[in-house]
Amino acid sequence: MPLVNTTKMLIEAQSNEYAVPAFNIENMEMAMSVIDTANKLASPVICAVSENALKYASASTYFGIVQALASDASVPVAIHVDHAESVPVVLRALRAGFTSVMIDGSKLNFRDNVNITQRVVDFCSPFHISIEGELGAVGGKIDYIDSDLLRYTNPDAAADFVRQTNVTSLAIAIGTAHGIYKDMPKLDYGTLDLIRSKVEVPLVLHGASGLSDEQLCTCVHKGICKVNIATELRQAYTTAIREYLDNDEKVYDPKKYSLVAMKAVSEVVAQKIQVLGSDGKCR
Ligand code: G3H
Ligand code: ZN
């Protein structure tokens, strides 16, 4: 299938009470695991590429890999730039062919966040590119996030933000954080309910690695339509390679240990798809 944007897939998820997973991919192996597993489980899927990943390999490299894999798949696949903090990063992704962008102005004050998001919406919309904004701030530290601050999303401000920017989806902060949790986070479901009652566009949950299945299901039940997962994939990939190399000092063929890493990533992908309820939706 040709690549798609994320607008229709998220609206469908919203109407049918499931969430589309957005998996951060770093390389070809992770993209292969994500798309192959989504295809086997008949789930729509979003391949997310972070701003830092775009420093590791070019936007057109990621695009080429994802486009080739998607063309062999029979489920909708989107390629999305994750946590872009500036207009040039968005433009680089767009020129490469990305179908969806996140403009993350969450470190800015409300007015400046609205301004940068509006600008991105203005030049993306004519090309049918989906645009995710963020209001509030997801906590934690991942390679592309340098803030330790968690600021819960204010429901009225969220409604105002969506009205002023016309984003197609909104990332909200209800207690999750990027990276590895030291303690199980307590999610503010009351705030999620309020945001859902005031905001019509699909809502996005970041920092989903390490949440329990029950927390994820509750978030989906309460209106989250897209769930971002990066850390658990990285952990699965790296742990599998580390174990393989520890057990076999003589191996020198990357295909050997990459296959093991891909299997580990696929297991996480399959499990998340099932918890989010997106399996079987694209038969
Ligand atoms: O944008 C990416 C996600 O929010 C990643 O969150 O570190 O919990 O996997 P995670
Ligand atoms: Zn995130």
Coordinates of C-alpha atoms and ligand atoms in Angstrom, one line a residue:
M1 CA 0.0 0.0 0.0
P2 CA 1.2 3.5 -0.6
L3 CA 2.0 5.5 2.6
V4 CA -0.9 7.3 4.2
N5 CA -1.2 10.2 6.6
T6 CA -2.5 9.7 10.1
T7 CA -5.7 11.7 10.0
K8 CA -8.1 9.0 8.8
M9 CA -6.5 6.2 10.8
L10 CA -6.8 8.2 14.0
I11 CA -10.4 9.2 13.4
E12 CA -11.3 5.6 12.8
A13 CA -9.6 4.6 16.0
Q14 CA -11.5 7.4 17.8
S15 CA -14.8 6.1 16.5
N16 CA -14.1 2.5 17.3
E17 CA -12.4 2.9 20.7
Y18 CA -8.9 1.6 20.0
A19 CA -5.5 3.3 19.6
V20 CA -3.1 3.3 16.7
P21 CA 0.5 2.5 17.9
A22 CA 3.3 4.9 16.9
F23 CA 6.6 3.0 17.2
N24 CA 9.9 4.9 17.0
I25 CA 12.2 3.3 14.5
E26 CA 15.9 3.9 14.5
N27 CA 17.0 1.7 11.7
M28 CA 15.9 -0.7 8.9
E29 CA 15.7 -3.7 11.3
M30 CA 13.3 -1.9 13.6
A31 CA 11.2 -0.7 10.7
M32 CA 11.0 -4.3 9.3
S33 CA 9.9 -5.6 12.7
V34 CA 7.2 -2.9 13.1
I35 CA 5.7 -3.1 9.7
D36 CA 5.9 -6.9 9.3
T37 CA 4.2 -7.4 12.7
A38 CA 1.5 -4.8 12.1
N39 CA 0.8 -6.5 8.7
K40 CA 0.5 -9.9 10.3
L41 CA -1.9 -8.6 12.9
A42 CA -3.9 -6.5 10.4
S43 CA -3.2 -3.3 12.4
P44 CA -2.7 0.2 11.1
V45 CA 0.7 1.5 12.2
I46 CA 2.7 4.7 12.5
C47 CA 6.5 4.6 12.1
A48 CA 7.8 7.6 14.1
V49 CA 11.2 9.1 13.5
S50 CA 12.6 11.5 16.1
E51 CA 14.5 14.7 15.5
N52 CA 17.7 12.9 16.8
A53 CA 17.1 9.9 14.6
L54 CA 17.1 12.4 11.7
K55 CA 20.7 13.3 12.7
Y56 CA 21.7 9.7 12.7
A57 CA 20.3 9.0 9.2
S58 CA 18.7 11.3 6.7
A59 CA 14.9 11.8 6.3
S60 CA 15.1 10.4 2.8
T61 CA 16.8 7.2 4.1
Y62 CA 14.1 6.6 6.7
F63 CA 11.5 7.5 4.1
G64 CA 12.9 5.1 1.5
I65 CA 13.0 2.2 4.0
V66 CA 9.5 2.8 5.3
Q67 CA 8.0 3.4 1.9
A68 CA 9.5 0.2 0.5
L69 CA 8.3 -1.9 3.4
A70 CA 4.8 -0.3 3.3
S71 CA 4.4 -1.0 -0.4
D72 CA 4.6 -4.8 0.4
A73 CA 2.1 -4.5 3.3
S74 CA -1.6 -4.6 3.1
V75 CA -2.2 -2.4 6.2
P76 CA -2.1 1.5 6.3
V77 CA 1.4 2.7 7.3
A78 CA 2.3 6.3 8.0
I79 CA 5.7 7.9 8.5
H80 CA 5.7 10.6 11.1
V81 CA 8.3 13.0 12.4
D82 CA 8.2 12.9 16.1
H83 CA 8.9 15.9 18.5
A84 CA 10.1 18.2 15.8
E85 CA 10.9 21.4 17.7
S86 CA 11.6 23.7 14.7
V87 CA 10.2 24.5 11.3
P88 CA 13.4 23.5 9.4
V89 CA 13.1 19.9 10.8
V90 CA 9.5 19.7 9.7
L91 CA 10.5 21.0 6.2
R92 CA 13.3 18.4 5.9
A93 CA 10.8 15.6 6.7
L94 CA 8.2 17.0 4.3
R95 CA 10.7 17.3 1.4
A96 CA 11.6 13.6 2.0
G97 CA 7.9 12.6 1.7
F98 CA 6.8 12.2 5.4
T99 CA 3.0 12.0 5.7
S100 CA 2.6 13.2 9.2
V101 CA 4.4 15.6 11.6
M102 CA 4.5 16.5 15.2
I103 CA 5.4 20.1 16.0
D104 CA 6.4 20.1 19.6
G105 CA 6.2 23.6 21.0
S106 CA 5.6 22.4 24.5
K107 CA 8.7 24.2 25.8
L108 CA 7.3 27.5 24.6
N109 CA 4.7 29.7 26.3
F110 CA 1.1 29.2 25.0
R111 CA 1.2 32.1 22.5
D112 CA 4.5 31.0 20.9
N113 CA 3.4 27.4 20.9
V114 CA 0.2 28.4 19.0
N115 CA 2.3 30.5 16.6
I116 CA 4.8 27.9 15.6
T117 CA 2.0 25.2 15.4
Q118 CA -0.2 27.5 13.2
R119 CA 2.7 28.1 10.9
V120 CA 3.3 24.3 10.4
V121 CA -0.4 23.7 9.9
D122 CA -0.5 26.5 7.3
F123 CA 2.2 25.0 5.1
C124 CA 1.4 21.3 5.8
S125 CA -2.4 21.3 5.3
P126 CA -2.4 22.0 1.5
F127 CA -0.4 18.8 1.1
H128 CA -2.7 16.7 3.3
I129 CA 0.0 16.2 5.9
S130 CA -1.4 15.4 9.4
I131 CA -0.2 17.6 12.2
E132 CA 0.1 16.7 15.9
G133 CA 0.6 19.5 18.4
E134 CA 1.5 19.3 22.1
L135 CA 0.2 21.2 25.0
G136 CA 1.5 20.7 28.5
A137 CA 4.7 18.9 28.7
V138 CA 5.4 15.1 28.9
G139 CA 8.1 14.6 31.5
G140 CA 11.3 12.6 31.5
K141 CA 14.3 12.4 29.4
I142 CA 14.8 10.6 26.2
D143 CA 17.5 11.5 23.7
Y144 CA 15.4 14.1 22.0
I145 CA 13.8 15.6 25.1
D146 CA 15.9 17.7 27.4
S147 CA 13.3 18.7 29.9
D148 CA 12.7 17.0 33.2
L149 CA 9.6 19.0 33.7
L150 CA 6.1 17.5 33.6
R151 CA 3.3 20.1 33.1
Y152 CA -0.2 18.6 33.0
T153 CA -2.3 19.8 30.1
N154 CA -5.0 22.3 31.1
P155 CA -8.3 21.2 29.5
D156 CA -9.6 24.7 28.6
A157 CA -6.2 25.7 27.2
A158 CA -6.2 22.5 25.1
A159 CA -9.6 23.3 23.6
D160 CA -8.4 26.8 22.9
F161 CA -5.1 25.5 21.4
V162 CA -6.9 23.2 19.0
R163 CA -9.4 25.9 18.0
Q164 CA -6.6 28.3 17.2
T165 CA -4.2 25.9 15.4
N166 CA -6.4 23.4 13.6
V167 CA -4.1 20.5 14.5
T168 CA -5.3 17.1 13.4
S169 CA -4.3 15.5 16.7
L170 CA -3.2 16.7 20.2
A171 CA -0.5 15.2 22.5
I172 CA -1.4 15.7 26.1
A173 CA 0.4 15.4 29.4
I174 CA -1.5 13.5 32.1
G175 CA 1.5 12.1 34.1
T176 CA 3.5 10.0 31.6
A177 CA 7.2 10.6 31.0
H178 CA 9.7 9.6 28.3
G179 CA 12.3 7.0 29.0
I180 CA 12.4 4.6 31.9
Y181 CA 10.1 5.0 34.9
K182 CA 11.7 4.7 38.4
D183 CA 8.2 4.2 40.0
M184 CA 5.0 3.4 38.3
P185 CA 3.4 6.7 37.2
K186 CA 0.0 7.8 38.5
L187 CA -2.0 9.0 35.6
D188 CA -4.5 11.8 35.9
Y189 CA -7.6 10.2 34.3
G190 CA -9.8 13.1 35.5
T191 CA -7.8 15.5 33.4
L192 CA -8.0 13.1 30.4
D193 CA -11.8 13.0 30.8
L194 CA -12.0 16.7 30.9
I195 CA -9.8 17.2 27.9
R196 CA -11.8 14.6 26.0
S197 CA -15.0 16.4 26.8
K198 CA -13.6 19.7 25.4
V199 CA -11.4 18.6 22.5
E200 CA -12.7 16.8 19.4
V201 CA -9.5 15.9 17.6
P202 CA -7.8 12.5 18.4
L203 CA -5.7 12.6 21.6
V204 CA -2.2 11.3 21.8
L205 CA -0.3 9.6 24.7
H206 CA 3.5 9.9 24.8
G207 CA 5.8 8.1 27.2
A208 CA 3.8 4.9 27.0
S209 CA 6.8 2.5 27.6
G210 CA 6.6 1.0 31.1
L211 CA 2.9 1.7 31.6
S212 CA 0.8 -1.3 32.6
D213 CA -1.6 -2.9 30.2
E214 CA -4.4 -1.8 32.4
Q215 CA -3.2 1.8 32.3
L216 CA -3.0 1.7 28.5
C217 CA -6.5 0.1 28.2
T218 CA -8.0 2.8 30.5
C219 CA -6.4 5.6 28.5
V220 CA -7.8 4.1 25.2
H221 CA -11.2 3.6 26.8
K222 CA -11.1 7.3 27.8
G223 CA -10.3 8.5 24.3
I224 CA -6.6 8.2 23.6
C225 CA -6.3 7.3 19.9
K226 CA -2.5 7.2 19.3
V227 CA 0.1 5.8 21.7
N228 CA 3.8 6.5 21.3
I229 CA 6.3 3.8 22.2
A230 CA 10.1 4.1 21.8
T231 CA 12.0 3.0 24.9
E232 CA 10.6 -0.5 25.2
L233 CA 11.6 -1.2 21.5
R234 CA 15.1 0.1 22.1
Q235 CA 15.4 -2.0 25.2
A236 CA 14.2 -5.2 23.5
Y237 CA 16.5 -4.6 20.5
T238 CA 19.6 -3.9 22.5
T239 CA 19.1 -6.5 25.2
A240 CA 18.7 -9.2 22.5
I241 CA 21.9 -8.2 20.7
R242 CA 23.8 -7.9 24.0
E243 CA 22.8 -11.4 25.1
Y244 CA 23.6 -12.9 21.7
L245 CA 27.0 -11.4 21.6
D246 CA 27.7 -12.4 25.2
N247 CA 26.9 -16.0 24.3
D248 CA 28.9 -16.1 21.1
E249 CA 32.2 -14.3 20.9
K250 CA 33.0 -15.6 17.5
V251 CA 29.9 -14.3 15.6
Y252 CA 30.8 -11.6 13.0
D253 CA 27.7 -11.6 10.7
P254 CA 25.3 -8.8 11.7
K255 CA 22.4 -10.7 10.1
K256 CA 22.8 -13.4 12.9
Y257 CA 22.3 -11.1 15.9
S258 CA 20.0 -8.7 14.0
L259 CA 17.5 -11.5 13.4
V260 CA 17.4 -12.1 17.2
A261 CA 16.9 -8.4 17.8
M262 CA 14.1 -8.2 15.2
K263 CA 12.3 -11.1 16.9
A264 CA 12.5 -9.3 20.2
V265 CA 11.2 -6.0 18.8
S266 CA 8.4 -7.9 17.0
E267 CA 7.3 -9.4 20.3
V268 CA 6.9 -6.0 21.9
V269 CA 5.1 -4.6 18.9
A270 CA 2.6 -7.5 18.8
Q271 CA 1.9 -7.2 22.5
K272 CA 1.3 -3.4 22.3
I273 CA -0.9 -3.8 19.2
Q274 CA -3.1 -6.3 21.1
V275 CA -3.3 -4.2 24.2
L276 CA -4.3 -1.1 22.2
G277 CA -6.9 -3.1 20.3
S278 CA -5.7 -2.1 16.8
D279 CA -5.3 -5.8 15.7
G280 CA -7.7 -7.0 13.1
K281 CA -8.9 -3.5 12.2
C282 CA -7.5 -3.7 8.6
R283 CA -8.8 -6.9 7.2
Ligands
G3H1 O1 7.6 10.2 21.3 C1 7.9 9.1 21.7 C2 7.3 8.5 22.9 O2 6.6 9.4 23.6 C3 8.3 7.6 23.6 O3 8.0 7.3 24.9 O4 10.1 6.7 26.0 O5 7.9 5.9 26.9 O6 8.8 5.0 24.8 P1 8.7 6.2 25.7
ZN2 ZN 7.1 11.6 23.0

